[in-house]
PDB file of C-alpha atoms in Angstrom:
ATOM      1  CA  UNK A   1     -79.616  49.097  17.544  1.00 50.00           C
ATOM      2  CA  UNK A   2     -76.447  50.939  18.589  1.00 66.00           C
ATOM      3  CA  UNK A   3     -74.492  53.385  16.464  1.00 73.00           C
ATOM      4  CA  UNK A   4     -71.851  50.835  15.542  1.00 74.00           C
ATOM      5  CA  UNK A   5     -74.375  48.363  14.120  1.00 80.00           C
ATOM      6  CA  UNK A   6     -76.122  51.091  12.134  1.00 86.00           C
ATOM      7  CA  UNK A   7     -72.811  52.212  10.684  1.00 86.00           C
ATOM      8  CA  UNK A   8     -71.851  48.631   9.800  1.00 84.00           C
ATOM      9  CA  UNK A   9     -75.165  48.125   7.978  1.00 89.00           C
ATOM     10  CA  UNK A  10     -74.567  51.349   6.025  1.00 90.00           C
ATOM     11  CA  UNK A  11     -71.028  50.256   5.179  1.00 89.00           C
ATOM     12  CA  UNK A  12     -72.254  46.853   4.010  1.00 91.00           C
ATOM     13  CA  UNK A  13     -74.934  48.459   1.807  1.00 93.00           C
ATOM     14  CA  UNK A  14     -72.445  50.903   0.309  1.00 94.00           C
ATOM     15  CA  UNK A  15     -69.993  48.055  -0.239  1.00 93.00           C
ATOM     16  CA  UNK A  16     -72.570  46.168  -2.277  1.00 95.00           C
ATOM     17  CA  UNK A  17     -73.383  49.321  -4.244  1.00 95.00           C
ATOM     18  CA  UNK A  18     -69.684  49.896  -4.934  1.00 95.00           C
ATOM     19  CA  UNK A  19     -69.260  46.297  -6.077  1.00 95.00           C
ATOM     20  CA  UNK A  20     -72.267  46.437  -8.427  1.00 96.00           C
ATOM     21  CA  UNK A  21     -71.225  49.821  -9.853  1.00 96.00           C
ATOM     22  CA  UNK A  22     -67.656  48.588 -10.417  1.00 95.00           C
ATOM     23  CA  UNK A  23     -68.990  45.499 -12.209  1.00 96.00           C
ATOM     24  CA  UNK A  24     -71.128  47.691 -14.487  1.00 96.00           C
ATOM     25  CA  UNK A  25     -68.106  49.909 -15.217  1.00 96.00           C
ATOM     26  CA  UNK A  26     -66.084  46.846 -16.226  1.00 96.00           C
ATOM     27  CA  UNK A  27     -68.891  45.527 -18.458  1.00 96.00           C
ATOM     28  CA  UNK A  28     -69.412  48.959 -20.060  1.00 96.00           C
ATOM     29  CA  UNK A  29     -65.722  49.427 -20.895  1.00 96.00           C
ATOM     30  CA  UNK A  30     -65.532  45.884 -22.262  1.00 96.00           C
ATOM     31  CA  UNK A  31     -68.632  46.498 -24.399  1.00 95.00           C
ATOM     32  CA  UNK A  32     -67.232  49.770 -25.768  1.00 94.00           C
ATOM     33  CA  UNK A  33     -63.803  48.311 -26.565  1.00 94.00           C
ATOM     34  CA  UNK A  34     -65.297  45.204 -28.168  1.00 93.00           C
ATOM     35  CA  UNK A  35     -67.546  47.325 -30.388  1.00 91.00           C
ATOM     36  CA  UNK A  36     -64.609  49.541 -31.387  1.00 89.00           C
ATOM     37  CA  UNK A  37     -62.400  46.542 -32.244  1.00 90.00           C
ATOM     38  CA  UNK A  38     -65.130  44.906 -34.334  1.00 89.00           C
ATOM     39  CA  UNK A  39     -65.680  48.046 -36.435  1.00 89.00           C
ATOM     40  CA  UNK A  40     -62.948  48.934 -38.968  1.00 88.00           C
ATOM     41  CA  UNK A  41     -61.669  52.511 -38.950  1.00 86.00           C
ATOM     42  CA  UNK A  42     -62.869  53.061 -42.541  1.00 90.00           C
ATOM     43  CA  UNK A  43     -66.393  51.824 -41.768  1.00 92.00           C
ATOM     44  CA  UNK A  44     -68.581  54.886 -41.220  1.00 93.00           C
ATOM     45  CA  UNK A  45     -72.213  55.351 -40.119  1.00 93.00           C
ATOM     46  CA  UNK A  46     -74.390  58.290 -41.122  1.00 93.00           C
ATOM     47  CA  UNK A  47     -78.067  59.261 -41.153  1.00 94.00           C
ATOM     48  CA  UNK A  48     -79.763  60.445 -44.322  1.00 94.00           C
ATOM     49  CA  UNK A  49     -79.753  64.238 -44.516  1.00 92.00           C
ATOM     50  CA  UNK A  50     -76.908  64.691 -42.045  1.00 93.00           C
ATOM     51  CA  UNK A  51     -73.146  65.212 -42.250  1.00 92.00           C
ATOM     52  CA  UNK A  52     -70.030  65.010 -40.095  1.00 92.00           C
ATOM     53  CA  UNK A  53     -66.327  65.748 -40.405  1.00 93.00           C
ATOM     54  CA  UNK A  54     -63.679  63.126 -41.068  1.00 91.00           C
ATOM     55  CA  UNK A  55     -59.911  63.273 -41.550  1.00 90.00           C
ATOM     56  CA  UNK A  56     -57.366  61.125 -43.323  1.00 87.00           C
ATOM     57  CA  UNK A  57     -53.713  60.906 -44.330  1.00 87.00           C
ATOM     58  CA  UNK A  58     -52.449  62.336 -47.585  1.00 85.00           C
ATOM     59  CA  UNK A  59     -50.743  59.881 -49.935  1.00 82.00           C
ATOM     60  CA  UNK A  60     -48.760  60.691 -53.048  1.00 76.00           C
ATOM     61  CA  UNK A  61     -47.492  64.003 -54.342  1.00 78.00           C
ATOM     62  CA  UNK A  62     -50.489  66.071 -53.285  1.00 79.00           C
ATOM     63  CA  UNK A  63     -50.072  69.847 -53.552  1.00 80.00           C
ATOM     64  CA  UNK A  64     -53.664  70.663 -52.600  1.00 82.00           C
ATOM     65  CA  UNK A  65     -56.961  68.893 -51.998  1.00 83.00           C
ATOM     66  CA  UNK A  66     -57.785  69.475 -55.663  1.00 84.00           C
ATOM     67  CA  UNK A  67     -55.252  66.729 -56.451  1.00 84.00           C
ATOM     68  CA  UNK A  68     -57.359  64.149 -54.565  1.00 87.00           C
ATOM     69  CA  UNK A  69     -60.120  62.491 -56.567  1.00 88.00           C
ATOM     70  CA  UNK A  70     -63.202  60.876 -55.033  1.00 91.00           C
ATOM     71  CA  UNK A  71     -65.331  58.067 -56.466  1.00 91.00           C
ATOM     72  CA  UNK A  72     -68.748  57.532 -54.840  1.00 92.00           C
ATOM     73  CA  UNK A  73     -71.536  54.999 -55.371  1.00 90.00           C
ATOM     74  CA  UNK A  74     -74.062  57.827 -55.322  1.00 92.00           C
ATOM     75  CA  UNK A  75     -74.000  61.527 -56.221  1.00 91.00           C
ATOM     76  CA  UNK A  76     -75.938  62.063 -52.967  1.00 93.00           C
ATOM     77  CA  UNK A  77     -72.976  60.798 -50.938  1.00 93.00           C
ATOM     78  CA  UNK A  78     -70.253  63.435 -51.136  1.00 91.00           C
ATOM     79  CA  UNK A  79     -66.969  64.355 -49.526  1.00 91.00           C
ATOM     80  CA  UNK A  80     -66.328  68.125 -49.422  1.00 91.00           C
ATOM     81  CA  UNK A  81     -62.677  68.857 -48.579  1.00 90.00           C
ATOM     82  CA  UNK A  82     -61.449  71.829 -46.603  1.00 89.00           C
ATOM     83  CA  UNK A  83     -59.192  73.904 -48.793  1.00 86.00           C
ATOM     84  CA  UNK A  84     -56.062  73.515 -46.656  1.00 84.00           C
ATOM     85  CA  UNK A  85     -53.946  70.434 -45.959  1.00 82.00           C
ATOM     86  CA  UNK A  86     -52.666  70.361 -42.376  1.00 84.00           C
ATOM     87  CA  UNK A  87     -49.958  68.569 -40.430  1.00 82.00           C
ATOM     88  CA  UNK A  88     -51.056  65.801 -38.034  1.00 71.00           C
ATOM     89  CA  UNK A  89     -50.609  66.530 -34.325  1.00 72.00           C
ATOM     90  CA  UNK A  90     -48.934  63.246 -33.301  1.00 67.00           C
ATOM     91  CA  UNK A  91     -46.937  62.015 -36.304  1.00 68.00           C
ATOM     92  CA  UNK A  92     -46.640  65.258 -38.238  1.00 69.00           C
ATOM     93  CA  UNK A  93     -47.842  63.689 -41.513  1.00 81.00           C
ATOM     94  CA  UNK A  94     -49.908  65.676 -44.012  1.00 83.00           C
ATOM     95  CA  UNK A  95     -53.638  65.173 -43.558  1.00 86.00           C
ATOM     96  CA  UNK A  96     -56.900  66.299 -45.105  1.00 87.00           C
ATOM     97  CA  UNK A  97     -60.157  67.252 -43.435  1.00 91.00           C
ATOM     98  CA  UNK A  98     -63.549  66.959 -45.119  1.00 92.00           C
ATOM     99  CA  UNK A  99     -67.305  66.973 -44.564  1.00 93.00           C
ATOM    100  CA  UNK A 100     -69.043  63.679 -45.343  1.00 94.00           C
ATOM    101  CA  UNK A 101     -72.601  64.446 -46.450  1.00 94.00           C
ATOM    102  CA  UNK A 102     -75.543  62.140 -47.028  1.00 93.00           C
ATOM    103  CA  UNK A 103     -78.179  63.866 -49.155  1.00 92.00           C
ATOM    104  CA  UNK A 104     -81.774  63.947 -47.959  1.00 90.00           C
ATOM    105  CA  UNK A 105     -82.867  61.765 -50.899  1.00 91.00           C
ATOM    106  CA  UNK A 106     -80.180  59.117 -50.276  1.00 92.00           C
ATOM    107  CA  UNK A 107     -81.821  55.798 -49.488  1.00 93.00           C
ATOM    108  CA  UNK A 108     -80.600  53.722 -46.513  1.00 94.00           C
ATOM    109  CA  UNK A 109     -78.033  51.090 -47.417  1.00 93.00           C
ATOM    110  CA  UNK A 110     -74.347  50.349 -47.769  1.00 94.00           C
ATOM    111  CA  UNK A 111     -72.300  52.654 -50.009  1.00 94.00           C
ATOM    112  CA  UNK A 112     -68.648  53.031 -50.888  1.00 94.00           C
ATOM    113  CA  UNK A 113     -66.281  55.960 -51.263  1.00 93.00           C
ATOM    114  CA  UNK A 114     -62.792  55.737 -52.678  1.00 92.00           C
ATOM    115  CA  UNK A 115     -60.103  58.394 -52.725  1.00 90.00           C
ATOM    116  CA  UNK A 116     -57.892  58.565 -55.805  1.00 86.00           C
ATOM    117  CA  UNK A 117     -54.463  60.114 -55.099  1.00 82.00           C
ATOM    118  CA  UNK A 118     -52.013  61.215 -57.809  1.00 79.00           C
ATOM    119  CA  UNK A 119     -50.176  58.372 -59.547  1.00 70.00           C
ATOM    120  CA  UNK A 120     -47.631  56.528 -57.426  1.00 66.00           C
ATOM    121  CA  UNK A 121     -45.378  54.869 -60.049  1.00 59.00           C
ATOM    122  CA  UNK A 122     -42.816  53.549 -57.546  1.00 67.00           C
ATOM    123  CA  UNK A 123     -45.271  51.737 -55.280  1.00 69.00           C
ATOM    124  CA  UNK A 124     -45.034  47.943 -55.069  1.00 71.00           C
ATOM    125  CA  UNK A 125     -48.062  45.788 -56.010  1.00 69.00           C
ATOM    126  CA  UNK A 126     -48.450  44.523 -52.440  1.00 69.00           C
ATOM    127  CA  UNK A 127     -48.290  48.055 -51.063  1.00 73.00           C
ATOM    128  CA  UNK A 128     -50.799  49.161 -53.691  1.00 76.00           C
ATOM    129  CA  UNK A 129     -53.385  46.767 -52.250  1.00 80.00           C
ATOM    130  CA  UNK A 130     -52.737  48.071 -48.727  1.00 83.00           C
ATOM    131  CA  UNK A 131     -53.039  51.658 -49.950  1.00 83.00           C
ATOM    132  CA  UNK A 132     -56.319  50.900 -51.745  1.00 83.00           C
ATOM    133  CA  UNK A 133     -57.700  49.526 -48.451  1.00 85.00           C
ATOM    134  CA  UNK A 134     -56.686  52.727 -46.633  1.00 87.00           C
ATOM    135  CA  UNK A 135     -58.319  54.923 -49.277  1.00 89.00           C
ATOM    136  CA  UNK A 136     -61.577  52.959 -49.444  1.00 91.00           C
ATOM    137  CA  UNK A 137     -64.510  53.773 -47.139  1.00 93.00           C
ATOM    138  CA  UNK A 138     -67.678  51.828 -46.459  1.00 93.00           C
ATOM    139  CA  UNK A 139     -70.525  54.165 -45.544  1.00 94.00           C
ATOM    140  CA  UNK A 140     -73.599  52.709 -43.843  1.00 94.00           C
ATOM    141  CA  UNK A 141     -76.552  55.034 -44.383  1.00 95.00           C
ATOM    142  CA  UNK A 142     -79.534  54.850 -41.999  1.00 94.00           C
ATOM    143  CA  UNK A 143     -82.941  56.460 -42.224  1.00 92.00           C
ATOM    144  CA  UNK A 144     -83.095  57.663 -38.608  1.00 91.00           C
ATOM    145  CA  UNK A 145     -81.312  57.544 -35.253  1.00 90.00           C
ATOM    146  CA  UNK A 146     -83.272  54.529 -34.062  1.00 90.00           C
ATOM    147  CA  UNK A 147     -82.109  52.474 -37.071  1.00 91.00           C
ATOM    148  CA  UNK A 148     -78.538  53.562 -36.404  1.00 90.00           C
ATOM    149  CA  UNK A 149     -78.751  52.448 -32.771  1.00 89.00           C
ATOM    150  CA  UNK A 150     -80.285  49.109 -33.697  1.00 89.00           C
ATOM    151  CA  UNK A 151     -77.254  48.409 -35.885  1.00 89.00           C
ATOM    152  CA  UNK A 152     -74.765  49.417 -33.189  1.00 90.00           C
ATOM    153  CA  UNK A 153     -72.126  46.839 -32.299  1.00 90.00           C
ATOM    154  CA  UNK A 154     -72.403  47.966 -28.673  1.00 91.00           C
ATOM    155  CA  UNK A 155     -75.086  46.011 -26.804  1.00 92.00           C
ATOM    156  CA  UNK A 156     -75.473  48.805 -24.242  1.00 92.00           C
ATOM    157  CA  UNK A 157     -75.994  51.459 -26.917  1.00 91.00           C
ATOM    158  CA  UNK A 158     -78.351  49.210 -28.839  1.00 90.00           C
ATOM    159  CA  UNK A 159     -80.686  48.444 -25.939  1.00 89.00           C
ATOM    160  CA  UNK A 160     -80.398  51.535 -23.726  1.00 88.00           C
ATOM    161  CA  UNK A 161     -79.741  54.280 -26.321  1.00 87.00           C
ATOM    162  CA  UNK A 162     -76.812  55.436 -24.172  1.00 90.00           C
ATOM    163  CA  UNK A 163     -73.138  55.296 -25.071  1.00 91.00           C
ATOM    164  CA  UNK A 164     -71.267  52.614 -23.077  1.00 93.00           C
ATOM    165  CA  UNK A 165     -68.662  55.262 -22.240  1.00 94.00           C
ATOM    166  CA  UNK A 166     -71.357  57.377 -20.523  1.00 94.00           C
ATOM    167  CA  UNK A 167     -72.404  54.266 -18.608  1.00 92.00           C
ATOM    168  CA  UNK A 168     -68.784  53.635 -17.571  1.00 95.00           C
ATOM    169  CA  UNK A 169     -68.192  57.223 -16.427  1.00 95.00           C
ATOM    170  CA  UNK A 170     -71.517  57.477 -14.576  1.00 95.00           C
ATOM    171  CA  UNK A 171     -71.140  54.244 -12.638  1.00 96.00           C
ATOM    172  CA  UNK A 172     -67.450  54.949 -11.967  1.00 97.00           C
ATOM    173  CA  UNK A 173     -68.526  58.145 -10.197  1.00 97.00           C
ATOM    174  CA  UNK A 174     -71.100  56.157  -8.212  1.00 96.00           C
ATOM    175  CA  UNK A 175     -68.441  53.592  -7.215  1.00 96.00           C
ATOM    176  CA  UNK A 176     -66.051  56.410  -6.266  1.00 96.00           C
ATOM    177  CA  UNK A 177     -68.731  58.137  -4.171  1.00 96.00           C
ATOM    178  CA  UNK A 178     -69.573  54.865  -2.412  1.00 95.00           C
ATOM    179  CA  UNK A 179     -65.882  54.134  -1.807  1.00 94.00           C
ATOM    180  CA  UNK A 180     -65.335  57.533  -0.200  1.00 95.00           C
ATOM    181  CA  UNK A 181     -68.296  57.019   2.126  1.00 94.00           C
ATOM    182  CA  UNK A 182     -67.106  53.510   2.999  1.00 93.00           C
ATOM    183  CA  UNK A 183     -63.772  55.032   4.039  1.00 91.00           C
ATOM    184  CA  UNK A 184     -65.500  57.705   6.143  1.00 92.00           C
ATOM    185  CA  UNK A 185     -67.886  55.241   7.794  1.00 91.00           C
ATOM    186  CA  UNK A 186     -65.059  52.773   8.453  1.00 86.00           C
ATOM    187  CA  UNK A 187     -63.260  55.514  10.363  1.00 86.00           C
ATOM    188  CA  UNK A 188     -66.380  56.154  12.431  1.00 87.00           C
ATOM    189  CA  UNK A 189     -66.785  52.438  13.136  1.00 85.00           C
ATOM    190  CA  UNK A 190     -63.163  52.171  14.238  1.00 83.00           C
ATOM    191  CA  UNK A 191     -63.590  55.182  16.540  1.00 84.00           C
ATOM    192  CA  UNK A 192     -66.786  53.716  18.045  1.00 83.00           C
ATOM    193  CA  UNK A 193     -65.139  50.325  18.590  1.00 84.00           C
ATOM    194  CA  UNK A 194     -62.079  51.944  20.140  1.00 85.00           C
ATOM    195  CA  UNK A 195     -64.294  53.698  22.692  1.00 84.00           C
ATOM    196  CA  UNK A 196     -65.534  50.253  23.740  1.00 85.00           C
ATOM    197  CA  UNK A 197     -62.005  48.786  23.873  1.00 86.00           C
ATOM    198  CA  UNK A 198     -62.166  46.868  20.568  1.00 88.00           C
ATOM    199  CA  UNK A 199     -60.106  47.215  17.396  1.00 89.00           C
ATOM    200  CA  UNK A 200     -59.703  45.388  14.108  1.00 88.00           C
ATOM    201  CA  UNK A 201     -56.275  44.181  13.007  1.00 88.00           C
ATOM    202  CA  UNK A 202     -55.564  46.130   9.815  1.00 89.00           C
ATOM    203  CA  UNK A 203     -52.025  44.982   8.989  1.00 89.00           C
ATOM    204  CA  UNK A 204     -49.938  41.844   9.536  1.00 90.00           C
ATOM    205  CA  UNK A 205     -46.214  41.702   8.797  1.00 89.00           C
ATOM    206  CA  UNK A 206     -43.843  38.783   9.170  1.00 87.00           C
ATOM    207  CA  UNK A 207     -41.202  39.253  11.837  1.00 82.00           C
ATOM    208  CA  UNK A 208     -38.575  37.122  13.504  1.00 79.00           C
ATOM    209  CA  UNK A 209     -40.328  35.053  16.127  1.00 75.00           C
ATOM    210  CA  UNK A 210     -43.813  35.369  14.599  1.00 85.00           C
ATOM    211  CA  UNK A 211     -46.071  38.002  13.056  1.00 88.00           C
ATOM    212  CA  UNK A 212     -46.431  41.610  14.081  1.00 90.00           C
ATOM    213  CA  UNK A 213     -50.060  42.737  14.033  1.00 89.00           C
ATOM    214  CA  UNK A 214     -51.208  46.354  14.045  1.00 92.00           C
ATOM    215  CA  UNK A 215     -54.531  47.615  15.404  1.00 90.00           C
ATOM    216  CA  UNK A 216     -56.236  50.928  16.162  1.00 88.00           C
ATOM    217  CA  UNK A 217     -55.875  51.237  19.925  1.00 89.00           C
ATOM    218  CA  UNK A 218     -53.314  53.466  21.642  1.00 87.00           C
ATOM    219  CA  UNK A 219     -52.582  55.845  24.485  1.00 87.00           C
ATOM    220  CA  UNK A 220     -55.428  58.097  23.307  1.00 85.00           C
ATOM    221  CA  UNK A 221     -57.840  55.279  24.168  1.00 85.00           C
ATOM    222  CA  UNK A 222     -56.244  54.571  27.543  1.00 85.00           C
ATOM    223  CA  UNK A 223     -54.140  51.581  26.406  1.00 86.00           C
ATOM    224  CA  UNK A 224     -50.918  51.065  28.342  1.00 85.00           C
ATOM    225  CA  UNK A 225     -47.679  49.293  27.425  1.00 83.00           C
ATOM    226  CA  UNK A 226     -47.703  45.673  28.583  1.00 85.00           C
ATOM    227  CA  UNK A 227     -51.482  45.652  29.038  1.00 87.00           C
ATOM    228  CA  UNK A 228     -53.165  42.297  28.442  1.00 89.00           C
ATOM    229  CA  UNK A 229     -55.578  42.156  25.512  1.00 90.00           C
ATOM    230  CA  UNK A 230     -57.627  39.359  24.007  1.00 91.00           C
ATOM    231  CA  UNK A 231     -57.110  38.131  20.435  1.00 90.00           C
ATOM    232  CA  UNK A 232     -60.165  36.913  18.478  1.00 90.00           C
ATOM    233  CA  UNK A 233     -60.572  35.519  14.967  1.00 87.00           C
ATOM    234  CA  UNK A 234     -62.918  36.972  12.311  1.00 83.00           C
ATOM    235  CA  UNK A 235     -65.815  34.893  13.690  1.00 84.00           C
ATOM    236  CA  UNK A 236     -65.337  36.285  17.187  1.00 84.00           C
ATOM    237  CA  UNK A 237     -63.831  33.125  18.721  1.00 88.00           C
ATOM    238  CA  UNK A 238     -61.253  33.750  21.444  1.00 89.00           C
ATOM    239  CA  UNK A 239     -57.733  32.637  20.467  1.00 88.00           C
ATOM    240  CA  UNK A 240     -55.389  33.749  23.239  1.00 87.00           C
ATOM    241  CA  UNK A 241     -54.387  36.490  25.606  1.00 89.00           C
ATOM    242  CA  UNK A 242     -51.453  38.684  24.530  1.00 87.00           C
ATOM    243  CA  UNK A 243     -49.539  41.667  25.928  1.00 87.00           C
ATOM    244  CA  UNK A 244     -49.065  44.917  24.009  1.00 88.00           C
ATOM    245  CA  UNK A 245     -45.468  45.329  22.800  1.00 83.00           C
ATOM    246  CA  UNK A 246     -45.333  48.696  21.056  1.00 85.00           C
ATOM    247  CA  UNK A 247     -47.851  51.408  21.874  1.00 87.00           C
ATOM    248  CA  UNK A 248     -48.524  54.607  19.947  1.00 87.00           C
ATOM    249  CA  UNK A 249     -50.932  57.510  20.185  1.00 87.00           C
ATOM    250  CA  UNK A 250     -53.792  55.839  18.264  1.00 86.00           C
ATOM    251  CA  UNK A 251     -52.230  52.596  16.984  1.00 88.00           C
ATOM    252  CA  UNK A 252     -50.274  49.807  18.627  1.00 89.00           C
ATOM    253  CA  UNK A 253     -48.732  46.479  17.690  1.00 88.00           C
ATOM    254  CA  UNK A 254     -47.866  43.120  19.184  1.00 88.00           C
ATOM    255  CA  UNK A 255     -45.937  40.073  17.961  1.00 88.00           C
ATOM    256  CA  UNK A 256     -47.879  36.797  17.964  1.00 87.00           C
ATOM    257  CA  UNK A 257     -47.009  33.233  16.986  1.00 83.00           C
ATOM    258  CA  UNK A 258     -50.314  32.338  15.304  1.00 78.00           C
ATOM    259  CA  UNK A 259     -49.603  31.295  11.717  1.00 72.00           C
ATOM    260  CA  UNK A 260     -53.089  31.870  10.282  1.00 83.00           C
ATOM    261  CA  UNK A 261     -53.563  35.374  11.675  1.00 86.00           C
ATOM    262  CA  UNK A 262     -54.671  37.947   9.098  1.00 87.00           C
ATOM    263  CA  UNK A 263     -56.252  41.401   8.790  1.00 87.00           C
ATOM    264  CA  UNK A 264     -59.848  41.314   9.983  1.00 86.00           C
ATOM    265  CA  UNK A 265     -59.071  39.531  13.285  1.00 89.00           C
ATOM    266  CA  UNK A 266     -59.985  41.503  16.419  1.00 89.00           C
ATOM    267  CA  UNK A 267     -58.370  42.549  19.682  1.00 90.00           C
ATOM    268  CA  UNK A 268     -60.178  43.633  22.853  1.00 90.00           C
ATOM    269  CA  UNK A 269     -59.045  45.143  26.118  1.00 88.00           C
ATOM    270  CA  UNK A 270     -59.587  42.538  28.830  1.00 80.00           C
ATOM    271  CA  UNK A 271     -60.639  45.079  31.490  1.00 68.00           C
ATOM    272  CA  UNK A 272     -63.401  46.443  29.237  1.00 56.00           C
TER     273      UNK A 272
END
């Protein structure tokens, strides 16, 4: 097996790897976005005995976090506010930051937290319902990490214990690596073919009188202006003999009148 065939087999293998990795990236991103869309922002998951930080907007005439009341289904499910209210980075609205804690004796299940802001006498009834929804949290408490994963809305996370975003990033890097090597190997294949007087048509542009095709043979490979070359389709069938119009250092072009010509067709020097 010559070098060109070995390189083409490598390129084909890497192409399949790149295609599979890209497909997995697409599926992973779709899985992650679908899971995020299905889960409301105020629906939180936590494991018994653990805690994590959450933030929210301040509503009403709140001077400090002491003005915000909290109603919980269980005394073991608490929200401990930081003492300072801060300004949001994007919209500049006042926000609070707190630690959501699930006590070690809290049994797994679905619980509710509701924030009670100072009275808002001027708020409309319809807006009151919207505000109540924003201030109400559903907290899903799980006994361990495995139970939390089993309830995940992401199929990838549920069955592989890995975040779909990690899957997407990992396989994107694999696809990128394969793509870079395909580019490098393609260059080697083109150089090997050029040594033997062959080249693949890589661009076709419409021009008055026909189509101008570009291929990777030039003066560097011994090609001369007006030289006769053979034109072949993607299957290797001979189409016609043509003469080089424009010659460059490593690339040349010729105008042909074949309507179905496209990138992937081949040219070959007749004297080689």
